[in-house]
Coordinates of C-alpha atoms in Angstrom, one line a residue:
X1 CA -2.0 26.7 18.0
X2 CA -0.5 28.3 14.9
X3 CA -3.2 26.7 12.7
X4 CA -0.5 25.4 10.3
X5 CA 1.5 23.5 12.9
X6 CA 1.6 19.7 12.5
X7 CA 2.6 17.6 15.4
X8 CA 3.7 13.9 15.5
X9 CA 0.2 12.8 16.5
X10 CA -1.2 14.3 13.2
X11 CA 1.4 12.4 11.2
X12 CA 0.5 9.2 13.0
X13 CA -3.2 9.8 12.3
X14 CA -2.4 10.5 8.7
X15 CA -0.4 7.3 8.5
X16 CA -3.3 5.4 9.8
X17 CA -5.6 6.9 7.3
X18 CA -3.5 6.5 4.1
X19 CA -5.4 4.4 1.6
X20 CA -8.7 4.3 3.6
X21 CA -11.6 4.4 1.2
X22 CA -9.3 5.5 -1.6
X23 CA -11.0 4.4 -4.9
X24 CA -7.8 5.1 -6.9
X25 CA -5.9 2.3 -5.1
X26 CA -8.2 -0.8 -5.3
X27 CA -11.4 -1.2 -7.2
X28 CA -13.7 -3.6 -5.3
X29 CA -15.8 -5.9 -7.4
X30 CA -19.1 -7.1 -6.1
X31 CA -19.3 -10.7 -5.2
X32 CA -20.8 -12.9 -7.9
X33 CA -24.4 -13.8 -7.3
X34 CA -26.0 -16.9 -8.5
X35 CA -29.2 -16.6 -10.6
X36 CA -30.9 -19.5 -8.9
X37 CA -32.4 -18.5 -5.6
X38 CA -31.9 -21.0 -2.8
X39 CA -35.0 -22.1 -1.0
X40 CA -35.6 -20.3 2.2
X41 CA -35.2 -22.3 5.4
X42 CA -35.6 -21.4 9.0
X43 CA -31.9 -20.8 9.3
X44 CA -31.7 -18.7 6.1
X45 CA -34.6 -16.4 7.1
X46 CA -33.4 -13.3 9.0
X47 CA -35.2 -12.2 12.0
X48 CA -36.2 -8.5 12.3
X49 CA -33.8 -8.1 15.3
X50 CA -30.9 -9.4 13.3
X51 CA -31.7 -7.1 10.4
X52 CA -31.8 -4.2 12.9
X53 CA -28.4 -5.1 14.3
X54 CA -26.9 -5.4 10.8
X55 CA -28.3 -2.0 9.8
X56 CA -27.0 -0.4 13.0
X57 CA -23.6 -1.9 12.3
X58 CA -23.7 -0.5 8.8
X59 CA -24.6 2.9 10.1
X60 CA -21.8 2.8 12.6
X61 CA -19.3 1.8 9.9
X62 CA -20.5 4.6 7.7
X63 CA -20.2 7.1 10.5
X64 CA -16.7 5.9 11.3
X65 CA -15.7 6.2 7.6
X66 CA -17.1 9.7 7.5
X67 CA -15.2 10.7 10.6
X68 CA -12.0 9.2 9.2
X69 CA -12.4 11.2 6.0
X70 CA -13.0 14.4 8.0
X71 CA -9.9 13.8 10.1
X72 CA -7.8 13.1 7.0
X73 CA -9.1 16.3 5.3
X74 CA -8.4 18.3 8.5
X75 CA -4.8 17.0 8.6
X76 CA -4.3 17.6 4.9
X77 CA -5.4 21.2 5.3
X78 CA -2.5 21.7 7.8
X79 CA 0.1 20.3 5.4
X80 CA 2.2 22.7 3.4
X81 CA 1.6 22.6 -0.4
X82 CA 4.7 20.5 -1.1
X83 CA 3.7 17.9 1.4
X84 CA 0.2 17.8 0.1
X85 CA 1.6 17.1 -3.4
X86 CA 3.8 14.3 -2.0
X87 CA 0.8 12.8 -0.2
X88 CA -1.4 13.0 -3.2
X89 CA 1.3 11.4 -5.4
X90 CA 1.8 8.6 -2.9
X91 CA -1.9 7.8 -2.6
X92 CA -2.6 7.9 -6.4
X93 CA 0.4 5.9 -7.6
X94 CA 0.3 2.2 -7.7
X95 CA 1.9 -0.8 -9.4
X96 CA -0.2 -2.6 -11.9
X97 CA -1.7 -5.7 -10.2
X98 CA -1.9 -7.6 -13.6
X99 CA 1.9 -7.1 -14.1
X100 CA 2.6 -8.2 -10.5
X101 CA 0.4 -11.3 -11.0
X102 CA 2.3 -12.2 -14.2
X103 CA 5.6 -11.9 -12.3
X104 CA 4.3 -14.0 -9.4
X105 CA 3.1 -16.7 -11.8
X106 CA 6.5 -16.6 -13.6
X107 CA 8.4 -17.0 -10.4
X108 CA 6.2 -19.7 -9.0
X109 CA 6.3 -21.7 -12.3
X110 CA 7.2 -25.3 -11.8
X111 CA 10.6 -26.2 -13.4
X112 CA 9.4 -29.7 -14.2
X113 CA 6.0 -29.0 -15.7
X114 CA 6.5 -25.4 -16.8
X115 CA 3.0 -24.6 -15.4
X116 CA 2.4 -22.0 -12.8
X117 CA 0.0 -22.6 -9.9
X118 CA -3.0 -20.3 -9.7
X119 CA -3.0 -17.5 -7.1
X120 CA -5.9 -15.9 -5.2
X121 CA -7.0 -12.4 -6.5
X122 CA -5.9 -10.5 -3.4
X123 CA -2.3 -11.7 -3.6
X124 CA -1.2 -9.4 -6.5
X125 CA -2.8 -6.4 -4.7
X126 CA -0.9 -7.2 -1.5
X127 CA 2.3 -7.7 -3.4
X128 CA 1.8 -4.4 -5.3
X129 CA 1.4 -2.7 -1.9
X130 CA 4.6 -4.3 -0.5
X131 CA 6.4 -3.4 -3.7
X132 CA 5.3 0.2 -3.3
X133 CA 6.6 0.4 0.2
X134 CA 9.9 -1.2 -0.8
X135 CA 10.4 1.3 -3.7
X136 CA 9.6 4.1 -1.3
X137 CA 12.2 3.0 1.2
X138 CA 14.7 2.5 -1.6
X139 CA 14.1 6.0 -3.1
X140 CA 14.2 7.6 0.4
X141 CA 17.6 6.0 1.1
X142 CA 18.9 7.1 -2.3
X143 CA 17.9 10.7 -1.6
X144 CA 19.7 10.5 1.7
X145 CA 22.8 9.3 -0.2
X146 CA 22.4 12.2 -2.7
X147 CA 22.3 14.7 0.1
X148 CA 25.3 13.2 1.9
X149 CA 27.3 13.6 -1.3
X150 CA 26.1 17.1 -1.8
X151 CA 24.5 16.3 -5.2
X152 CA 21.3 17.6 -6.7
X153 CA 19.0 16.7 -9.5
X154 CA 17.5 13.3 -10.4
X155 CA 18.5 10.1 -8.8
X156 CA 21.1 8.1 -10.7
X157 CA 21.6 4.4 -10.9
X158 CA 24.5 4.7 -8.6
X159 CA 22.3 6.2 -5.8
X160 CA 19.8 3.3 -6.2
X161 CA 22.6 0.7 -6.1
X162 CA 24.1 2.3 -3.0
X163 CA 20.7 2.6 -1.3
X164 CA 20.0 -1.1 -2.0
X165 CA 23.4 -2.0 -0.5
X166 CA 22.7 0.0 2.6
X167 CA 19.3 -1.5 3.1
X168 CA 20.9 -5.0 2.8
X169 CA 23.6 -4.1 5.4
X170 CA 20.9 -2.7 7.7
X171 CA 19.0 -6.0 7.5
X172 CA 15.9 -4.3 6.0
X173 CA 15.7 -6.6 3.1
X174 CA 14.6 -10.1 4.3
X175 CA 16.5 -13.1 3.0
X176 CA 19.5 -11.1 1.7
X177 CA 23.0 -11.7 2.9
X178 CA 24.9 -8.4 3.1
X179 CA 27.6 -10.0 1.0
X180 CA 25.1 -10.8 -1.8
X181 CA 25.2 -8.3 -4.7
X182 CA 22.1 -7.7 -6.8
X183 CA 23.7 -5.2 -9.1
X184 CA 27.0 -6.1 -10.6
X185 CA 29.3 -3.7 -12.4
X186 CA 30.3 -4.8 -15.9
X187 CA 33.4 -2.7 -16.2

């Protein structure tokens, strides 16, 4: 083992670990608690054995989380500096959930009433994640196009349009007919 060698299994593990316990991605809010305490009944009282089982389950979950972090850190140590930077950039960047929510509400707005339906709080977070994956695929394809043309430098709008077109032709964009064009030239 060369120490710095990374095999496919390491990348698969890293892929499984991306985003696990990453506070920069999603901030969890505690569930609201009511100030009025419900009267205790036989069914609401916890038995000592049930509490032991729950605490054991919590301990196992904490151990699993700790092991996952250790595996992720071990894999990250094997990565070259450029790959570490890419990984760190991927895990720390995100789309604003509030902006995504506004967009979802605007799209789901009723044409008759002009009022949008309410959406559950996790929906914008999920859509932000899906959007992040889509943009990643689009940029990756655009970089491939740049290499094919022998170009260097920043991505240009042409590369993005061509990448989108290819993804449509490959059937990687659901609900899009390959003949449908999102970007139209004005000249």
